[in-house]
Each structure stands twice: as structure tokens, then as C-alpha cells.
Short mmCIF file of C-alpha atoms in Angstrom, two decimals:
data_model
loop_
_atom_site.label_atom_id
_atom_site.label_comp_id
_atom_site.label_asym_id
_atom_site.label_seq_id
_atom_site.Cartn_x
_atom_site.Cartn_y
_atom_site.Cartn_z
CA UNK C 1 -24.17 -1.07 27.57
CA UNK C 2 -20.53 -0.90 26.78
CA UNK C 3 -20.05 2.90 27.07
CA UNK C 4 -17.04 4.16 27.89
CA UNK C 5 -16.19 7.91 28.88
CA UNK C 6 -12.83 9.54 28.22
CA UNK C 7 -11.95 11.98 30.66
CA UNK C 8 -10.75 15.28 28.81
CA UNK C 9 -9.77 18.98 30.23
CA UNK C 10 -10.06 21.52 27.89
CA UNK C 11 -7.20 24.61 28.89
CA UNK C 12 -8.63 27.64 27.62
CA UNK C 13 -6.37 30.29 26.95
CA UNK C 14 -7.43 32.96 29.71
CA UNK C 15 -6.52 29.63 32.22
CA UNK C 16 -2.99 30.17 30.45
CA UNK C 17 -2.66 33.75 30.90
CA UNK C 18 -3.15 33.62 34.84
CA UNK C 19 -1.08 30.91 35.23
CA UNK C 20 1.79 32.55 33.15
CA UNK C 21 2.63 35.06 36.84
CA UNK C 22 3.06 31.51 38.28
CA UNK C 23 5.12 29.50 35.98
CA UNK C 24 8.43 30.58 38.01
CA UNK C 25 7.09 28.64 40.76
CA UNK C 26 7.02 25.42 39.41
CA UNK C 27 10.11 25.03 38.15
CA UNK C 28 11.13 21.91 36.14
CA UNK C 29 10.00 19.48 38.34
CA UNK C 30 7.08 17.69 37.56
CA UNK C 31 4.40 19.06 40.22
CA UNK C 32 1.19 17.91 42.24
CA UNK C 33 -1.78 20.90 42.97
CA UNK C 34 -3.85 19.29 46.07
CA UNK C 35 -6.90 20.87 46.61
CA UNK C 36 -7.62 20.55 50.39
CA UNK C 37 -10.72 22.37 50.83
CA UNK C 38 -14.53 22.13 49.55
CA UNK C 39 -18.25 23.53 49.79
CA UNK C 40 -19.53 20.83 51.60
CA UNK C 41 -17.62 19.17 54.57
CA UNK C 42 -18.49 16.01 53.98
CA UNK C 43 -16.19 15.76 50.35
CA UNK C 44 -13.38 17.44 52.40
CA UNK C 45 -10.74 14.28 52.84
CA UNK C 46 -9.10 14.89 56.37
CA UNK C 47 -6.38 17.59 56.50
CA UNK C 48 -3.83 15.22 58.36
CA UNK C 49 -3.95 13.37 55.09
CA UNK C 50 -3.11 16.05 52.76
CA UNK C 51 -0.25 16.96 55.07
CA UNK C 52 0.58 13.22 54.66
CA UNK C 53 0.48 12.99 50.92
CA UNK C 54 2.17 16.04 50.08
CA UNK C 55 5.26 14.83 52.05
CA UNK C 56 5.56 11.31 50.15
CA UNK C 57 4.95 13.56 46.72
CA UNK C 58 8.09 15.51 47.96
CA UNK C 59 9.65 12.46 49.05
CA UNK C 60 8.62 10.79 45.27
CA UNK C 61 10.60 14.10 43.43
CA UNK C 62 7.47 15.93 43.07
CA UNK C 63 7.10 19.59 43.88
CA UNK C 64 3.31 20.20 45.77
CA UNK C 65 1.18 23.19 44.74
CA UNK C 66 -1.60 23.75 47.01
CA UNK C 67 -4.47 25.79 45.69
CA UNK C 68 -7.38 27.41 46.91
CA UNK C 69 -9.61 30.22 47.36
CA UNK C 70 -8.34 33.02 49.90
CA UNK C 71 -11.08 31.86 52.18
CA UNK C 72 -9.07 28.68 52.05
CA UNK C 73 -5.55 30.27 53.16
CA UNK C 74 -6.12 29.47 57.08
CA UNK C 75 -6.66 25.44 55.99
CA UNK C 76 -3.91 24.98 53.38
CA UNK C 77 -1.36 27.29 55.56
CA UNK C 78 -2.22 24.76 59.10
CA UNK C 79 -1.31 21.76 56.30
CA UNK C 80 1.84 23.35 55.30
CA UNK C 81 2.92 23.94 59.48
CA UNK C 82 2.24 20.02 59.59
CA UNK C 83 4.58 18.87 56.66
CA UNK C 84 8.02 17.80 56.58
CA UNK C 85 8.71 19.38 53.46
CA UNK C 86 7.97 22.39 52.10
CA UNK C 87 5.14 22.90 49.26
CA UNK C 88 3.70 25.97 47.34
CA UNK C 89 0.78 27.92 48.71
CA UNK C 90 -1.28 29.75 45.60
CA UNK C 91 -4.40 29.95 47.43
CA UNK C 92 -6.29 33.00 46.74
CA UNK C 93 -3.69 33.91 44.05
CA UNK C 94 -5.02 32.22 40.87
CA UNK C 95 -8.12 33.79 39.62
CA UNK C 96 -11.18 31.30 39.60
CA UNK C 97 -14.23 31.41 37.04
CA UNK C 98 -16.38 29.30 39.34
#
């Protein structure tokens, strides 16, 4: 079987309308969102590497949005106190449908 899939993301327009407050933010830049944090431990990469590859995205010219739930804050907020660089924290600002 020679099926291939094509990954596609559909952007509906209430996902526009929250992200319009956030826009400013980005600035022209082309950016990275990490997502450090998930449901089950065991698909949650190691924080020491999201530190990591946020710094060599800043090093790259990227800027690095984190994202997250608010429950997420304390996780993303010890990455950011372990990076060279500085990054964007929007955890628990972005509405989520999930």
C-alpha cells in the first residue's frame, strides 16, 4: 500500500481572533511556539532540553513563544530562568478549545 498522508492544519477563524491580542508579540521575526508540557509524563521531552532548544532558535534568528495552559506557568517560567536568551511566555493567555 502506497498511501501517503498530507499533514494539513485547518486555522479557523475564532483561532484568529484570540491570537489577534497577541500579534504585537511576535513581531516580524519568524517565531518558534514550544510546547513543554503534556497529560501524560511519559510524552513530556525533558525540560533541560527545551531550555536548550529555545536558545539555539534564538541563536538561529528565531523569536521562541512558549505556550501552555496556566497550570503549565510554573514549568515553562523554570525553562525561561534556565535560558540564555529571552523567549515569550503565553501560557494560560491563549484560550484553548481542548
Amino acid at each position: 500500500d502506497n498511501t501517503e498522508i498530507e499533514p494539513e492544519i485547518n486555522v479557523l477563524d475564532q483561532d484568529r481572533a484570540e491570537l489577534n491580542g497577541f500579534q504585537g508579540l511576535f513581531g516580524s521575526r519568524p517565531f518558534v511556539v514550544l510546547h513543554p508540557c503534556a497529560t501524560d509524563e511519559r510524552r513530556t521531552w525533558p525540560l533541560e532540553n527545551f531550555s536548550a532548544i529555545a536558545d539555539s532558535l534564538i541563536e538561529k534568528g528565531f523569536d521562541v513563544v512558549f505556550t501552555g495552559s496556566a497550570k503549565d506557568c510554573p514549568v515553562v517560567e523554570k525553562a525561561l530562568e534556565t535560558m540564555k536568551g529571552n523567549a515569550i511566555n503565553t501560557c494560560g493567555k491563549i484560550a484553548s478549545s481542548g
